[in-house]
C-alpha positions as CSV (number, residue, x, y, z in Angstrom):
1,G,0.4,0.5,-0.1
2,V,3.2,2.3,1.1
3,I,3.9,2.3,-3.3
4,F,0.5,3.1,-4.2
5,V,0.0,5.7,-1.4
6,L,3.1,7.3,-1.8
7,G,3.2,7.6,-6.0
8,Q,-0.2,9.0,-5.4
9,L,0.9,11.3,-3.1
10,K,4.2,13.3,-5.3
11,Q,1.6,12.8,-7.6
12,R,-0.9,15.6,-6.7
13,I,1.6,17.1,-3.8
14,R,4.2,18.0,-5.1
15,R,5.4,19.9,-2.2
16,I,6.2,16.8,0.3
17,R,9.2,16.7,2.0
18,V,8.6,15.3,5.2
19,V,6.2,11.7,5.5
20,L,4.8,10.8,9.3
21,A,4.4,7.6,9.6
22,D,3.8,4.5,12.3
23,A,6.7,3.1,14.2
24,A,5.8,-0.4,12.0
25,Y,6.8,1.8,8.6
26,K,10.3,1.8,10.4
27,R,10.4,-1.5,9.8
28,C,12.7,-3.4,6.9
29,G,14.4,-0.9,5.9
30,L,11.0,0.9,4.2
31,P,12.3,4.5,5.8
32,D,15.8,4.3,3.1
33,W,13.6,2.6,0.3
34,V,10.5,6.0,0.6
35,E,13.8,7.2,0.4
36,Q,15.5,6.6,-3.2
37,M,12.0,6.2,-5.0
38,F,10.3,9.2,-3.9
39,N,12.5,11.9,-1.8
40,Y,10.4,11.9,1.5
41,T,11.0,11.7,4.3
42,L,9.7,8.5,6.3
43,Q,10.3,9.6,10.1
44,T,8.2,7.3,12.5
45,M,5.9,8.4,16.0
46,L,7.7,6.0,18.4
47,R,6.6,5.9,22.1
48,P,8.0,7.3,24.5
49,V,10.7,4.3,27.0
50,G,9.0,3.5,30.0
51,V,5.0,4.6,29.2
52,K,3.2,2.0,30.2
53,G,-0.5,2.5,29.1
54,F,-2.4,5.3,27.2
55,T,-0.3,8.3,25.6
56,V,-0.9,11.0,23.1
57,L,1.8,11.1,20.9
58,P,3.3,14.4,18.7
59,K,0.9,14.9,15.1
60,R,-0.9,10.8,15.4
61,W,-3.6,12.5,17.6
62,I,-4.5,14.8,14.2
63,V,-4.8,11.7,12.7
64,E,-7.1,10.1,15.9
65,R,-9.1,13.3,15.0
66,T,-10.0,12.7,12.2
67,F,-10.6,9.2,11.8
68,A,-13.0,9.8,14.8
69,W,-15.1,12.7,12.5
70,L,-15.7,10.0,10.1
71,V,-17.1,7.4,12.0
72,R,-19.4,10.2,13.7
73,H,-21.5,9.4,10.3
74,R,-23.1,5.9,10.2
75,R,-22.1,4.3,6.7
76,L,-18.8,5.0,7.7
77,A,-19.1,3.4,11.7
78,K,-18.3,-0.5,9.9
79,D,-17.3,-1.5,6.3
80,F,-20.0,-1.6,4.6
81,E,-18.9,-0.5,1.3
82,R,-18.6,-2.9,-1.0
83,T,-15.6,-2.0,-3.3
84,T,-13.1,0.8,-1.9
85,A,-14.4,3.3,-4.4
86,S,-17.9,3.2,-3.0
87,S,-15.1,3.2,0.2
88,E,-13.2,6.4,-0.3
89,A,-16.7,8.5,-1.3
90,M,-18.1,8.1,2.1
91,V,-15.1,9.5,3.1
92,Y,-15.2,12.4,0.6
93,I,-18.9,13.1,1.4
94,A,-18.4,13.0,5.0
95,M,-15.4,15.7,5.0
96,I,-17.5,17.4,2.2
97,R,-20.8,17.4,4.8
98,L,-17.8,18.0,7.4
99,M,-17.0,21.5,5.9
100,S,-19.7,22.7,4.7
101,R,-22.0,23.0,8.0
102,R,-18.0,24.7,9.9
103,L,-18.6,26.8,6.8
104,A,-22.4,28.0,7.3
105,R,-21.9,27.3,10.2
106,G,-18.9,30.5,10.2
107,N,-21.2,33.1,8.1
108,T,-24.3,33.8,9.8
109,I,-25.3,37.7,10.4
């Protein structure tokens, strides 16, 4: 999946230089491969040493918050979609709804 996602990212957004990833992506030399193939720095988020239980990781909360916003839409609460295209469309619809509500709330006179 990394090849597809980073390939799409490189085509659509040219200014990106650093990609944040979970610590699991540090395995198998993936950061070096991403550097060679895409000229991105793959920065992994590690848990602090000696901390037990839940801890907020830098930048990770942004992703988790976005997932929470998406799950508030009933169709995205579980994996109901049969194809990835329809699932992607539902994510777009959920985010369009979220942003349009925020924009409408800010423009009240």
